[in-house]
Coordinates of C-alpha atoms in Angstrom, one line a residue:
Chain A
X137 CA -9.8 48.0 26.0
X138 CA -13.5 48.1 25.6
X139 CA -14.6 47.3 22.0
X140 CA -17.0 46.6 19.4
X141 CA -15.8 43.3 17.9
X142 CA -17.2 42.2 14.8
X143 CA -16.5 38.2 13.6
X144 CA -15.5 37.3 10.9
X145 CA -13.3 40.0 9.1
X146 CA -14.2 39.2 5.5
X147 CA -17.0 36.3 4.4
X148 CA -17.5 34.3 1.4
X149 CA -20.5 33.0 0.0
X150 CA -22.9 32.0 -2.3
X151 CA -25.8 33.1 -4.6
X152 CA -29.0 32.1 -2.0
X153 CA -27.0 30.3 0.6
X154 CA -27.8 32.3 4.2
X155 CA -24.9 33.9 6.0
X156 CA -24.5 35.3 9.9
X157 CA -22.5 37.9 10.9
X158 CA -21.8 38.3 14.2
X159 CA -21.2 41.6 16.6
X160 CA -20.1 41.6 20.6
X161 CA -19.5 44.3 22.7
X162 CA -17.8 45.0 26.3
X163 CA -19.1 48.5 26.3
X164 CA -22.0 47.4 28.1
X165 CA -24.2 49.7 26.1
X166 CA -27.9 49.4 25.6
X167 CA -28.2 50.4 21.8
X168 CA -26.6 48.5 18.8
X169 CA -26.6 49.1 15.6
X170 CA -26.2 47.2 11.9
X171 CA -25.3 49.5 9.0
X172 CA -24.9 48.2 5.2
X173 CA -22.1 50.0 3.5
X174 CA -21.4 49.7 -0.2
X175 CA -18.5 51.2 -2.1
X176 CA -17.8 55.1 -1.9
X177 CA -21.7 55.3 0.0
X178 CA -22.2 56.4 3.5
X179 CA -23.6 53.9 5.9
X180 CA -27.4 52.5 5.4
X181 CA -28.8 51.7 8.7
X182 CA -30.7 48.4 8.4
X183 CA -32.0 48.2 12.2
X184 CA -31.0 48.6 15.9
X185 CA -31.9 47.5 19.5
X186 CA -33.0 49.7 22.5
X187 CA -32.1 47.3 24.8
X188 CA -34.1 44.4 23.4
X189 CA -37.0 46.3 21.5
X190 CA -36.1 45.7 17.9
X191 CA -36.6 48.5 15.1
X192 CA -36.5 47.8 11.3
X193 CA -35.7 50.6 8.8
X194 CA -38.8 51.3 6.7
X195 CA -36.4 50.2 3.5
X196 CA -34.6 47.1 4.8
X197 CA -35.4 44.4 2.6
X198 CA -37.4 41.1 4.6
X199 CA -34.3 39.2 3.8
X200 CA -32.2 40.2 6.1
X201 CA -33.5 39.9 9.7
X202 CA -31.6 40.4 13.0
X203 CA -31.7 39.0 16.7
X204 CA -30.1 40.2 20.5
X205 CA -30.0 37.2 22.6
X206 CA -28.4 39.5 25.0
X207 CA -26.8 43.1 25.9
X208 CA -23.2 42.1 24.5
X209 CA -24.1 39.9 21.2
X210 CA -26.0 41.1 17.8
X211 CA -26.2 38.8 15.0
X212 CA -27.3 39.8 11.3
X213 CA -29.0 36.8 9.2
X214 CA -29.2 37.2 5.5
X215 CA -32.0 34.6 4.4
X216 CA -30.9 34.2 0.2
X217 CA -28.0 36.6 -0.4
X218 CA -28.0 38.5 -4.0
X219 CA -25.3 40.2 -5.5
X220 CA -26.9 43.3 -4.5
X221 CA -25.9 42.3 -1.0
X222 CA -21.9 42.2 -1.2
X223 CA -20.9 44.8 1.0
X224 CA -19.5 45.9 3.9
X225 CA -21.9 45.6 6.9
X226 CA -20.8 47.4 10.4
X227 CA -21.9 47.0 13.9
X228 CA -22.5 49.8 16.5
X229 CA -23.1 50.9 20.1
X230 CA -24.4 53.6 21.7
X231 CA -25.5 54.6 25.3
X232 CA -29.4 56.1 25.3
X233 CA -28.9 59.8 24.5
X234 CA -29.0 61.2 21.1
X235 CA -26.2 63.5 22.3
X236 CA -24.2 59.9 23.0
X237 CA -21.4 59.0 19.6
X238 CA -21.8 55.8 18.2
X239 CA -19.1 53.2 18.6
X240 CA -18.0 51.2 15.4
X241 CA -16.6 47.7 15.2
X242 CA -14.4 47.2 11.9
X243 CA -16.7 45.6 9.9
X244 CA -17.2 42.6 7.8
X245 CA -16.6 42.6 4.6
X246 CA -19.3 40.2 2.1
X247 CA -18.5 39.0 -0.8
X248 CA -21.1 36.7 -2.9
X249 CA -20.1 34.0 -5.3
Chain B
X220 CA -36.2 65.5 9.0
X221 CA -32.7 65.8 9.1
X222 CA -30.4 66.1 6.7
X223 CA -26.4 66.5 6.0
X224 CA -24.9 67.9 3.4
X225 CA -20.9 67.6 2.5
X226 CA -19.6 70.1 0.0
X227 CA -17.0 67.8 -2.4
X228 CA -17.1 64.1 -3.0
X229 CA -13.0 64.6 -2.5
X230 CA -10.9 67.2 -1.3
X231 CA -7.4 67.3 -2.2
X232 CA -4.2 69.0 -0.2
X233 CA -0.4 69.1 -0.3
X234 CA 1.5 68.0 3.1
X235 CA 1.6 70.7 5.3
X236 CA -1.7 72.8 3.9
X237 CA -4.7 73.9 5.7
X238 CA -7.3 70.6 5.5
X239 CA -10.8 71.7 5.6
X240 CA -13.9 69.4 5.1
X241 CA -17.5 71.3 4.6
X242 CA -20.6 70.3 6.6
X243 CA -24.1 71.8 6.8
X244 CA -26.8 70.4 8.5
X245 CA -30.7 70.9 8.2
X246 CA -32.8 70.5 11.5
X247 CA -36.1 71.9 12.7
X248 CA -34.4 70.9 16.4
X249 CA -31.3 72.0 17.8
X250 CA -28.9 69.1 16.8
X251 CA -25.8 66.8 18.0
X252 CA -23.4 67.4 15.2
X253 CA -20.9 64.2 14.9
X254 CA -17.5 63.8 12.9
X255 CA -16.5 60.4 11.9
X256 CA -13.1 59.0 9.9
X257 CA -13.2 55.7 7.9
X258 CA -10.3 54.0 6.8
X259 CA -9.9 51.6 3.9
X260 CA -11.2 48.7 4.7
X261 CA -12.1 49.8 8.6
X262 CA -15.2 50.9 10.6
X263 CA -15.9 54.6 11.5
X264 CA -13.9 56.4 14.3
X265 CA -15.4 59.4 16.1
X266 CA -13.1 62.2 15.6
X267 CA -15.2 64.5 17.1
X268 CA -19.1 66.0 18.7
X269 CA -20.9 68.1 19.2
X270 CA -23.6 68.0 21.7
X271 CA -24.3 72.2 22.8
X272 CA -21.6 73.1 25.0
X273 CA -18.9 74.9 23.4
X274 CA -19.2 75.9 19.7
X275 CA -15.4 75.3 18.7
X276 CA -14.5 71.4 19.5
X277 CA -11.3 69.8 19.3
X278 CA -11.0 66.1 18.5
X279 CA -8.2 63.5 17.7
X280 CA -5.3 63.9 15.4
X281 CA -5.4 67.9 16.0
X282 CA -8.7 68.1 13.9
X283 CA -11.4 70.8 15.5
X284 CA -14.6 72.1 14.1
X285 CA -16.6 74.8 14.9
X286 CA -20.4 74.9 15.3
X287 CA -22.3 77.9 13.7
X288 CA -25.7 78.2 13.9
X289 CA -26.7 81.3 11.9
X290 CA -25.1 79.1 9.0
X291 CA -25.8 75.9 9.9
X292 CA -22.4 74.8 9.4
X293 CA -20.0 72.8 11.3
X294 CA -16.6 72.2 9.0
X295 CA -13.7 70.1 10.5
X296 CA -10.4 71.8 10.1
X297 CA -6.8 70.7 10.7
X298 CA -4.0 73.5 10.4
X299 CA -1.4 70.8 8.6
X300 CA -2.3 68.1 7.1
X301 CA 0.2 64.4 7.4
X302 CA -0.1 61.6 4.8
X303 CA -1.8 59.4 7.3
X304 CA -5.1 62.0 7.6
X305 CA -5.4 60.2 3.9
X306 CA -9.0 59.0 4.6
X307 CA -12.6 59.1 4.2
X308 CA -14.7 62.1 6.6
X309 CA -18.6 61.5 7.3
X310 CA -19.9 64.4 9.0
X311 CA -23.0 63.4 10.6
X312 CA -26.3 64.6 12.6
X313 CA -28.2 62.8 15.5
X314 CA -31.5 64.6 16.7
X315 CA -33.9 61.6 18.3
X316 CA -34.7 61.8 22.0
X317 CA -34.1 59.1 23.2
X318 CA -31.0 57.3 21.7
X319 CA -28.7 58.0 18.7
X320 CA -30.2 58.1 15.0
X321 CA -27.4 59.1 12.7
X322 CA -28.2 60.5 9.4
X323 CA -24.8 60.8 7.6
X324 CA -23.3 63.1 4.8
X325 CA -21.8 61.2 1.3
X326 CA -18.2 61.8 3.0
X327 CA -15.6 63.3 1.5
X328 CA -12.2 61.6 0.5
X329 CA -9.3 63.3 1.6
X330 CA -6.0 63.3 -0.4
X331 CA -2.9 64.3 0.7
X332 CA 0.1 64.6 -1.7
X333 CA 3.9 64.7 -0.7

């Protein structure tokens, strides 16, 4: 089946030590997403790529930062994780078309030490 | 600007009852309405959209919803509710022309007792 695959599940780690979470896709589709979700909260949408032009939420903090290398990979980089970042962060697609539903991988799930 | 707004943080039913989850939206331009259902510990699931063909939609699971525009509503209904609806409901709204911007109610838990 054609997925949104997110890597790893959960993730561990420490006050200031940098983390990457990763996101593929065999949708073949040309918008992706990263979302921050804390407890009981709606998802926060940190950025997303049409195709490879990148665009940052006015409110995402300059720590965390993002790259494509290409249509089915998306990787999130958190510079100096705070305790303020433990969350759960999910990965999305979309085809162009603001009538087209995003698709949602299952998330991973950070926890800081 | 956009905006979503999802009557009760939870919403509590017996097995068997009537489920149904409020959702307005405010838009300046006609909008794609979205349903999504977010287990514990899982991403979000499209349940159902939207997107200005008919106004009563069905989606997964028997759930439907029914756009109205004079009250810019569109609630999410199910006519008997299981244990396994147990869940959280984000009802959201997607008006950008040329790909997907979701801006996303608070959700609303949904309980379901024996």
């Amino acid at each position: 089946d054609a997925m949104v695959i997110q890597n790893p599940r959960y993730q561990v780690t420490q006050f200031g030590k940098p983390v990457t979470l990763s996101c593929s896709q065999t949708l073949n589709h040309n918008v992706m997403y990263w979302y921050q979700q804390k407890s009981s909260q709606a998802p926060k949408l940190l950025f997303h790529y049409y195709d490879k032009d990148f665009n940052n939420e006015a409110d995402t903090p300059d720590n965390f930062q993002s790259r494509r290398p290409n249509t089915s990979f998306c990787f999130l980089d958190i510079r100096s994780p705070g305790l303020g970042d433990a969350a759960m962060y999910l990965c999305a697609t979309s085809r162009q078309g603001a009538n087209q539903p995003q698709h949602f991988g299952d998330g991973t799930r950070l926890s800081i030490l | 600007a956009q905006s979503v707004t999802q009557l009760g943080s939870h919403v509590s039913v017996s097995e068997g009852a009537l489920v149904l989850l409020r959702c307005n939206y405010s838009s300046s331009v006609p909008p794609y309405l979205f349903w999504y259902v977010q287990y514990p510990n899982q991403g979000l699931q499209l349940l159902l959209k939207y997107t200005s063909a008919a106004t009563l939609v069905k989606g997964i699971n028997g759930f439907e919803a029914e756009f109205k525009k004079s009250e810019t509503s569109f609630h999410l209904t199910k006519p008997s509710a299981h244990m396994s609806d147990a869940a959280e409901y984000f009802c959201a709204v997607s008006v950008s022309s040329g790909y997907s911007t979701l801006t996303f109610g608070k959700g609303t838990m949904l309980l379901v007792s024996p």
